[in-house]
Tab-separated table of C-alpha atoms in Angstrom:
chain	number	residue	atom	x	y	z
A	1	UNK	CA	46.717	-32.949	65.027
A	2	UNK	CA	46.531	-35.378	62.105
A	3	UNK	CA	42.847	-35.874	62.854
A	4	UNK	CA	42.248	-32.139	62.707
A	5	UNK	CA	44.114	-31.867	59.366
A	6	UNK	CA	42.054	-34.727	57.937
A	7	UNK	CA	38.835	-33.007	58.934
A	8	UNK	CA	39.990	-29.748	57.334
A	9	UNK	CA	40.878	-31.525	54.078
A	10	UNK	CA	37.530	-33.330	54.040
A	11	UNK	CA	35.749	-30.045	54.554
A	12	UNK	CA	37.635	-28.433	51.674
A	13	UNK	CA	36.782	-31.331	49.373
A	14	UNK	CA	33.097	-31.052	50.276
A	15	UNK	CA	33.175	-27.321	49.609
A	16	UNK	CA	34.767	-27.942	46.184
A	17	UNK	CA	32.103	-30.507	45.335
A	18	UNK	CA	29.322	-28.122	46.356
A	19	UNK	CA	30.929	-25.322	44.336
A	20	UNK	CA	31.225	-27.546	41.276
A	21	UNK	CA	27.597	-28.634	41.592
A	22	UNK	CA	26.514	-25.040	41.954
A	23	UNK	CA	28.569	-24.071	38.899
A	24	UNK	CA	27.110	-26.915	36.859
A	25	UNK	CA	23.619	-26.025	38.032
A	26	UNK	CA	24.214	-22.384	37.117
A	27	UNK	CA	25.473	-23.305	33.645
A	28	UNK	CA	22.449	-25.483	33.174
A	29	UNK	CA	20.109	-22.664	34.156
A	30	UNK	CA	22.045	-20.271	31.896
A	31	UNK	CA	21.712	-22.671	28.985
A	32	UNK	CA	17.971	-22.954	29.535
A	33	UNK	CA	17.600	-19.163	29.773
A	34	UNK	CA	19.565	-18.608	26.555
A	35	UNK	CA	17.471	-21.230	24.807
A	36	UNK	CA	14.307	-19.454	25.907
A	37	UNK	CA	15.692	-16.147	24.612
A	38	UNK	CA	16.471	-17.786	21.263
A	39	UNK	CA	12.890	-19.013	21.042
A	40	UNK	CA	11.548	-15.567	21.868
A	41	UNK	CA	13.798	-13.927	19.259
A	42	UNK	CA	12.350	-16.219	16.620
A	43	UNK	CA	8.796	-15.019	17.301
A	44	UNK	CA	8.593	-12.167	14.798
A	45	UNK	CA	5.660	-9.762	14.862
A	46	UNK	CA	4.911	-7.278	12.074
A	47	UNK	CA	2.641	-4.262	12.451
A	48	UNK	CA	0.489	-3.147	9.492
A	49	UNK	CA	-0.686	0.473	9.892
A	50	UNK	CA	-3.306	1.127	7.207
A	51	UNK	CA	-4.878	4.385	6.107
A	52	UNK	CA	-8.368	3.012	5.514
A	53	UNK	CA	-10.566	-0.054	5.147
A	54	UNK	CA	-13.461	1.928	3.696
A	55	UNK	CA	-12.608	1.053	0.081
A	56	UNK	CA	-12.894	-2.380	-1.493
A	57	UNK	CA	-9.275	-2.670	-2.587
A	58	UNK	CA	-7.819	-2.015	0.870
A	59	UNK	CA	-9.813	-4.848	2.399
A	60	UNK	CA	-8.202	-7.102	-0.206
A	61	UNK	CA	-4.761	-5.706	0.665
A	62	UNK	CA	-5.284	-6.377	4.358
A	63	UNK	CA	-6.493	-9.941	3.886
A	64	UNK	CA	-3.849	-10.916	1.325
A	65	UNK	CA	-0.969	-9.313	3.234
A	66	UNK	CA	-2.029	-10.944	6.502
A	67	UNK	CA	-2.416	-14.315	4.806
A	68	UNK	CA	1.001	-14.015	3.128
A	69	UNK	CA	2.819	-12.987	6.326
A	70	UNK	CA	1.214	-15.723	8.391
A	71	UNK	CA	2.109	-18.298	5.726
A	72	UNK	CA	5.747	-17.378	6.435
A	73	UNK	CA	5.245	-18.206	10.113
A	74	UNK	CA	5.115	-14.600	11.288
A	75	UNK	CA	2.452	-12.847	13.345
A	76	UNK	CA	0.840	-9.664	11.999
A	77	UNK	CA	-1.097	-6.943	13.807
A	78	UNK	CA	-3.380	-4.711	11.680
A	79	UNK	CA	-4.800	-1.288	12.530
A	80	UNK	CA	-6.614	1.166	10.217
A	81	UNK	CA	-7.121	4.865	10.942
A	82	UNK	CA	-9.726	5.593	8.232
A	83	UNK	CA	-8.157	8.851	7.127
A	84	UNK	CA	-7.326	10.236	10.574
A	85	UNK	CA	-3.673	11.381	10.636
A	86	UNK	CA	-3.430	11.669	14.414
A	87	UNK	CA	-5.054	8.277	14.885
A	88	UNK	CA	-2.654	6.639	12.438
A	89	UNK	CA	0.322	8.003	14.383
A	90	UNK	CA	-1.206	6.784	17.666
A	91	UNK	CA	-1.893	3.336	16.208
A	92	UNK	CA	1.683	3.035	14.961
A	93	UNK	CA	3.021	4.036	18.381
A	94	UNK	CA	0.696	1.492	19.993
A	95	UNK	CA	2.057	-1.308	17.815
A	96	UNK	CA	5.625	-0.207	18.509
A	97	UNK	CA	4.912	-0.315	22.249
A	98	UNK	CA	3.649	-3.886	21.863
A	99	UNK	CA	6.988	-5.102	20.577
A	100	UNK	CA	6.625	-5.376	16.811
A	101	UNK	CA	9.834	-6.183	14.924
A	102	UNK	CA	8.909	-4.269	11.762
A	103	UNK	CA	6.307	-1.679	10.802
A	104	UNK	CA	4.547	-1.685	7.440
A	105	UNK	CA	2.592	1.482	6.721
A	106	UNK	CA	0.069	2.680	4.149
A	107	UNK	CA	0.257	6.427	4.910
A	108	UNK	CA	-2.807	8.629	4.807
A	109	UNK	CA	-0.700	11.777	4.819
A	110	UNK	CA	2.638	11.324	3.071
A	111	UNK	CA	4.237	14.138	5.083
A	112	UNK	CA	2.937	13.719	8.637
A	113	UNK	CA	3.707	10.011	8.737
A	114	UNK	CA	7.420	10.840	8.611
A	115	UNK	CA	7.051	11.191	12.393
A	116	UNK	CA	6.099	7.514	12.553
A	117	UNK	CA	9.283	6.488	10.745
A	118	UNK	CA	11.382	8.579	13.116
A	119	UNK	CA	9.639	7.060	16.157
A	120	UNK	CA	10.083	3.524	14.853
A	121	UNK	CA	13.778	4.052	14.200
A	122	UNK	CA	14.239	5.472	17.706
A	123	UNK	CA	13.265	2.064	19.111
A	124	UNK	CA	15.225	0.087	16.523
A	125	UNK	CA	12.298	-0.878	14.257
A	126	UNK	CA	12.571	-0.635	10.469
A	127	UNK	CA	9.713	0.702	8.319
A	128	UNK	CA	8.402	-0.501	4.964
A	129	UNK	CA	6.092	1.828	3.027
A	130	UNK	CA	3.322	-0.176	1.339
A	131	UNK	CA	1.836	1.071	-1.950
A	132	UNK	CA	2.102	4.743	-0.908
A	133	UNK	CA	5.376	6.520	-0.231
A	134	UNK	CA	6.126	8.287	3.052
A	135	UNK	CA	7.806	11.599	2.223
A	136	UNK	CA	10.834	13.221	3.879
A	137	UNK	CA	11.747	10.249	6.038
A	138	UNK	CA	14.575	7.737	6.136
A	139	UNK	CA	12.438	4.826	4.999
A	140	UNK	CA	13.997	1.387	4.887
A	141	UNK	CA	11.945	0.067	1.947
A	142	UNK	CA	9.130	0.958	-0.437
A	143	UNK	CA	7.020	-1.639	-2.256
A	144	UNK	CA	4.387	-0.523	-4.733
A	145	UNK	CA	3.256	-0.509	-8.315
A	146	UNK	CA	4.778	2.048	-10.650
A	147	UNK	CA	2.233	4.799	-10.049
A	148	UNK	CA	3.632	7.135	-12.677
A	149	UNK	CA	3.109	4.324	-15.174
A	150	UNK	CA	-0.510	4.072	-13.985
A	151	UNK	CA	-1.106	7.648	-15.150
A	152	UNK	CA	0.704	7.007	-18.432
A	153	UNK	CA	-1.529	3.989	-19.144
A	154	UNK	CA	-4.678	5.962	-18.343
A	155	UNK	CA	-3.748	8.853	-20.603
A	156	UNK	CA	-2.615	6.655	-23.495
A	157	UNK	CA	-5.940	4.806	-23.619
A	158	UNK	CA	-8.008	7.980	-23.445
A	159	UNK	CA	-5.919	9.999	-25.918
A	160	UNK	CA	-6.115	7.128	-28.421
A	161	UNK	CA	-9.898	7.450	-28.218
A	162	UNK	CA	-10.004	11.246	-27.961
A	163	UNK	CA	-6.883	12.750	-29.573
A	164	UNK	CA	-8.421	16.234	-29.530
A	165	UNK	CA	-10.842	17.997	-27.228
A	166	UNK	CA	-11.622	19.285	-23.740
A	167	UNK	CA	-10.262	17.174	-20.892
A	168	UNK	CA	-11.121	17.075	-17.190
A	169	UNK	CA	-8.649	15.725	-14.655
A	170	UNK	CA	-10.025	14.597	-11.293
A	171	UNK	CA	-7.024	13.899	-9.092
A	172	UNK	CA	-6.718	11.977	-5.850
A	173	UNK	CA	-5.926	13.356	-2.408
A	174	UNK	CA	-3.277	16.053	-2.530
A	175	UNK	CA	-1.767	14.596	0.668
A	176	UNK	CA	-1.135	11.233	-1.043
A	177	UNK	CA	2.173	11.022	-2.903
A	178	UNK	CA	0.695	8.371	-5.216
A	179	UNK	CA	-1.854	10.891	-6.442
A	180	UNK	CA	0.979	13.180	-7.491
A	181	UNK	CA	2.799	10.337	-9.247
A	182	UNK	CA	-0.324	9.277	-11.168
A	183	UNK	CA	-0.951	12.873	-12.226
A	184	UNK	CA	2.672	13.222	-13.320
A	185	UNK	CA	2.247	10.179	-15.564
A	186	UNK	CA	-1.019	11.479	-17.027
A	187	UNK	CA	0.490	14.830	-17.941
A	188	UNK	CA	3.586	13.239	-19.460
A	189	UNK	CA	1.226	11.987	-22.146
A	190	UNK	CA	-1.095	14.991	-22.259
A	191	UNK	CA	1.468	17.800	-22.283
A	192	UNK	CA	2.737	17.326	-25.867
A	193	UNK	CA	-0.892	17.345	-27.064
A	194	UNK	CA	-1.624	20.395	-24.927
A	195	UNK	CA	1.405	22.151	-26.411
A	196	UNK	CA	0.140	21.359	-29.916
A	197	UNK	CA	-3.253	22.802	-29.062
A	198	UNK	CA	-5.043	19.494	-29.644
A	199	UNK	CA	-6.092	19.077	-26.015
A	200	UNK	CA	-7.231	21.637	-23.473
A	201	UNK	CA	-7.488	20.699	-19.809
A	202	UNK	CA	-10.509	22.743	-18.790
A	203	UNK	CA	-10.685	21.480	-15.199
A	204	UNK	CA	-7.983	20.058	-12.934
A	205	UNK	CA	-8.699	19.488	-9.258
A	206	UNK	CA	-7.641	17.249	-6.356
A	207	UNK	CA	-10.192	15.130	-4.481
A	208	UNK	CA	-9.928	15.843	-0.761
A	209	UNK	CA	-9.202	12.625	1.169
A	210	UNK	CA	-10.139	10.543	-1.902
A	211	UNK	CA	-13.801	10.951	-0.902
A	212	UNK	CA	-16.075	10.152	-3.899
A	213	UNK	CA	-18.598	12.831	-2.888
A	214	UNK	CA	-15.827	15.419	-3.273
A	215	UNK	CA	-14.958	14.025	-6.712
A	216	UNK	CA	-18.605	14.237	-7.761
A	217	UNK	CA	-18.815	17.855	-6.598
A	218	UNK	CA	-15.707	18.660	-8.643
A	219	UNK	CA	-17.155	16.978	-11.726
A	220	UNK	CA	-20.415	18.882	-11.391
A	221	UNK	CA	-18.395	22.119	-11.247
A	222	UNK	CA	-16.477	21.079	-14.354
A	223	UNK	CA	-19.691	20.342	-16.245
A	224	UNK	CA	-21.329	23.611	-15.185
A	225	UNK	CA	-18.262	25.688	-16.065
A	226	UNK	CA	-18.092	24.163	-19.538
A	227	UNK	CA	-21.847	23.908	-20.267
A	228	UNK	CA	-21.492	20.091	-20.422
A	229	UNK	CA	-19.080	20.441	-23.344
A	230	UNK	CA	-16.439	17.970	-22.172
A	231	UNK	CA	-14.818	15.272	-24.294
A	232	UNK	CA	-12.897	13.067	-21.815
A	233	UNK	CA	-12.272	12.550	-18.104
A	234	UNK	CA	-9.299	10.978	-16.366
A	235	UNK	CA	-9.955	10.159	-12.705
A	236	UNK	CA	-7.280	9.156	-10.208
A	237	UNK	CA	-8.961	5.897	-9.154
A	238	UNK	CA	-12.122	3.878	-9.658
A	239	UNK	CA	-13.943	5.360	-6.671
A	240	UNK	CA	-13.490	8.873	-8.067
A	241	UNK	CA	-14.316	7.600	-11.567
A	242	UNK	CA	-17.580	6.194	-10.202
A	243	UNK	CA	-18.419	9.581	-8.706
A	244	UNK	CA	-17.620	11.267	-12.039
A	245	UNK	CA	-19.963	8.866	-13.817
A	246	UNK	CA	-22.753	9.632	-11.310
A	247	UNK	CA	-22.413	13.316	-12.212
A	248	UNK	CA	-22.450	12.441	-15.927
A	249	UNK	CA	-25.552	10.283	-15.493
A	250	UNK	CA	-27.428	13.211	-13.969
A	251	UNK	CA	-26.737	15.130	-17.180
A	252	UNK	CA	-27.550	12.209	-19.486
A	253	UNK	CA	-23.892	11.900	-20.507
A	254	UNK	CA	-22.846	8.577	-18.945
A	255	UNK	CA	-21.365	6.317	-21.613
A	256	UNK	CA	-20.941	9.220	-24.021
A	257	UNK	CA	-17.758	10.617	-22.481
A	258	UNK	CA	-14.737	8.330	-21.968
A	259	UNK	CA	-13.712	7.979	-18.312
A	260	UNK	CA	-10.518	6.391	-16.973
A	261	UNK	CA	-9.898	5.062	-13.464
A	262	UNK	CA	-7.594	2.643	-11.648
A	263	UNK	CA	-7.680	-0.194	-9.058
A	264	UNK	CA	-9.951	-2.612	-10.956
A	265	UNK	CA	-12.723	-2.322	-8.368
A	266	UNK	CA	-15.674	-4.617	-8.999
A	267	UNK	CA	-18.007	-1.668	-9.635
A	268	UNK	CA	-15.512	-0.308	-12.172
A	269	UNK	CA	-15.272	-3.655	-13.951
A	270	UNK	CA	-19.077	-3.734	-14.135
A	271	UNK	CA	-19.157	-0.185	-15.524
A	272	UNK	CA	-16.574	-1.116	-18.152
A	273	UNK	CA	-18.716	-4.057	-19.268
A	274	UNK	CA	-21.860	-1.915	-19.598
A	275	UNK	CA	-19.924	0.954	-21.198
A	276	UNK	CA	-20.069	3.834	-18.721
A	277	UNK	CA	-16.365	3.583	-17.802
A	278	UNK	CA	-13.726	3.179	-20.488
A	279	UNK	CA	-10.828	1.588	-18.652
A	280	UNK	CA	-9.183	0.863	-15.329
A	281	UNK	CA	-5.615	0.117	-14.369
A	282	UNK	CA	-5.242	-3.295	-12.775
A	283	UNK	CA	-2.574	-3.703	-10.118
A	284	UNK	CA	-2.738	-7.352	-9.036
A	285	UNK	CA	-2.985	-6.890	-5.267
A	286	UNK	CA	-2.033	-10.493	-4.562
A	287	UNK	CA	1.406	-9.943	-6.126
A	288	UNK	CA	1.834	-6.667	-4.225
A	289	UNK	CA	0.795	-8.199	-0.897
A	290	UNK	CA	2.941	-11.307	-1.327
A	291	UNK	CA	5.984	-9.277	-2.402
A	292	UNK	CA	5.580	-6.844	0.512
A	293	UNK	CA	5.108	-9.728	2.951
A	294	UNK	CA	8.277	-11.494	1.795
A	295	UNK	CA	10.313	-8.270	1.971
A	296	UNK	CA	8.860	-7.352	5.366
A	297	UNK	CA	9.773	-10.714	6.893
A	298	UNK	CA	13.303	-10.514	5.464
A	299	UNK	CA	13.749	-7.002	6.869
A	300	UNK	CA	12.461	-8.135	10.255
A	301	UNK	CA	15.018	-10.952	10.244
A	302	UNK	CA	17.821	-8.614	9.202
A	303	UNK	CA	18.327	-10.312	5.844
A	304	UNK	CA	19.684	-8.556	2.746
A	305	UNK	CA	17.146	-7.160	0.263
A	306	UNK	CA	18.052	-6.876	-3.408
A	307	UNK	CA	15.893	-3.909	-4.406
A	308	UNK	CA	15.358	-3.098	-8.081
A	309	UNK	CA	15.104	0.704	-7.953
A	310	UNK	CA	15.397	3.800	-5.780
A	311	UNK	CA	12.705	6.458	-5.360
A	312	UNK	CA	13.463	9.906	-3.957
A	313	UNK	CA	11.071	10.807	-1.140
A	314	UNK	CA	12.464	14.288	-0.571
A	315	UNK	CA	15.041	13.152	1.945
A	316	UNK	CA	16.720	9.985	0.687
A	317	UNK	CA	16.762	7.622	-2.269
A	318	UNK	CA	14.503	4.913	-0.854
A	319	UNK	CA	15.298	1.303	-1.832
A	320	UNK	CA	12.202	0.304	-3.803
A	321	UNK	CA	10.473	-2.492	-5.638
A	322	UNK	CA	7.999	-1.175	-8.231
A	323	UNK	CA	5.702	-3.657	-9.957
A	324	UNK	CA	4.163	-3.176	-13.416
A	325	UNK	CA	0.453	-2.210	-13.717
A	326	UNK	CA	-1.886	-3.349	-16.524
A	327	UNK	CA	-4.321	-1.228	-18.552
A	328	UNK	CA	-7.684	-3.004	-18.763
A	329	UNK	CA	-10.410	-2.242	-21.273
A	330	UNK	CA	-13.501	-4.311	-21.997
A	331	UNK	CA	-11.681	-6.403	-24.631
A	332	UNK	CA	-9.227	-7.902	-22.119
A	333	UNK	CA	-11.230	-7.937	-18.909
A	334	UNK	CA	-11.726	-11.715	-19.113
A	335	UNK	CA	-8.037	-12.518	-19.522
A	336	UNK	CA	-6.849	-10.213	-16.744
A	337	UNK	CA	-9.159	-9.407	-13.847
A	338	UNK	CA	-11.365	-12.500	-14.230
A	339	UNK	CA	-8.619	-14.960	-15.213
A	340	UNK	CA	-6.649	-13.957	-12.096
A	341	UNK	CA	-9.668	-14.576	-9.904
A	342	UNK	CA	-9.606	-10.951	-8.803
A	343	UNK	CA	-13.333	-10.830	-9.544
A	344	UNK	CA	-15.610	-13.620	-10.718
A	345	UNK	CA	-17.119	-13.664	-14.199
A	346	UNK	CA	-20.582	-13.828	-12.643
A	347	UNK	CA	-20.005	-10.690	-10.582
A	348	UNK	CA	-18.398	-8.698	-13.393
A	349	UNK	CA	-21.148	-9.447	-15.916
A	350	UNK	CA	-24.018	-9.264	-13.440
A	351	UNK	CA	-25.570	-6.122	-14.935
A	352	UNK	CA	-24.479	-6.582	-18.554
A	353	UNK	CA	-27.845	-7.791	-19.855
A	354	UNK	CA	-30.120	-5.649	-17.721
């Protein structure tokens, strides 16, 4: 009997040892699994859904944003829809399905891209609107330059040169909220002069999809309707300004009528130097891209953002960071665009002596 009891006790001890080993082994495996999950959680991926890469400035945005994000140890995936609303939505959904932690979007259509924000939020992904505001959506952040100030700077330069006369306004895409903000800024300056009767806006039209050919067609209509009797033109960006100047050249008027643009494109800087474009508005893209990258990474990590302003997008007051643009005329092109390395002196002055 004692022998049987001894065997039972020995068996129980062995079972306890095996159980303890199994428990320890399980804890060890659990620790390893948790460690692997921690490593995976640290691998942040940001999606960058862009409207287009068909304009010079947006290629700069892409490269600088990607460089800035990667410098912070974060992966970035870039897709561009080139003005196709449905494609932009599909691209955003594709990036969301591939496990991005945050979506950054440059909307083509300020209204339709609200669906992207809603989709992102449904899978727990925050959205940062880059340069252009998404309308009627619960955006998490907006980073841009002060686009209303862009229009104010344009109009101030041109009205200083032409305080009285017939004005043409060539707007951007009606679907782009930035185009509305720029126009709002322009007319803040123009309206008091319009009310006094000093300025008459004889033509005011949007440029469908920001396409320069559409801007040129509008300018040709403006010239025909006014028998070439126009005193100043304010264009929503440098691409549309270039198209305006092409229309003026065909009538022998290039360089005789002040033209404003924005974006500090290389072609615009060259036109300013030779005198066919009066000014541009410089928005240092490097600062924009770096700021957006830093904010995007913080949002992806769940860190607190100390925004400076709020912008109403039709649904909420969106936490926003708005940077200050710079008016650039020929007299300060060297100390702004060239000094920043945005364009080289050689490139800017390439056609100056021809």
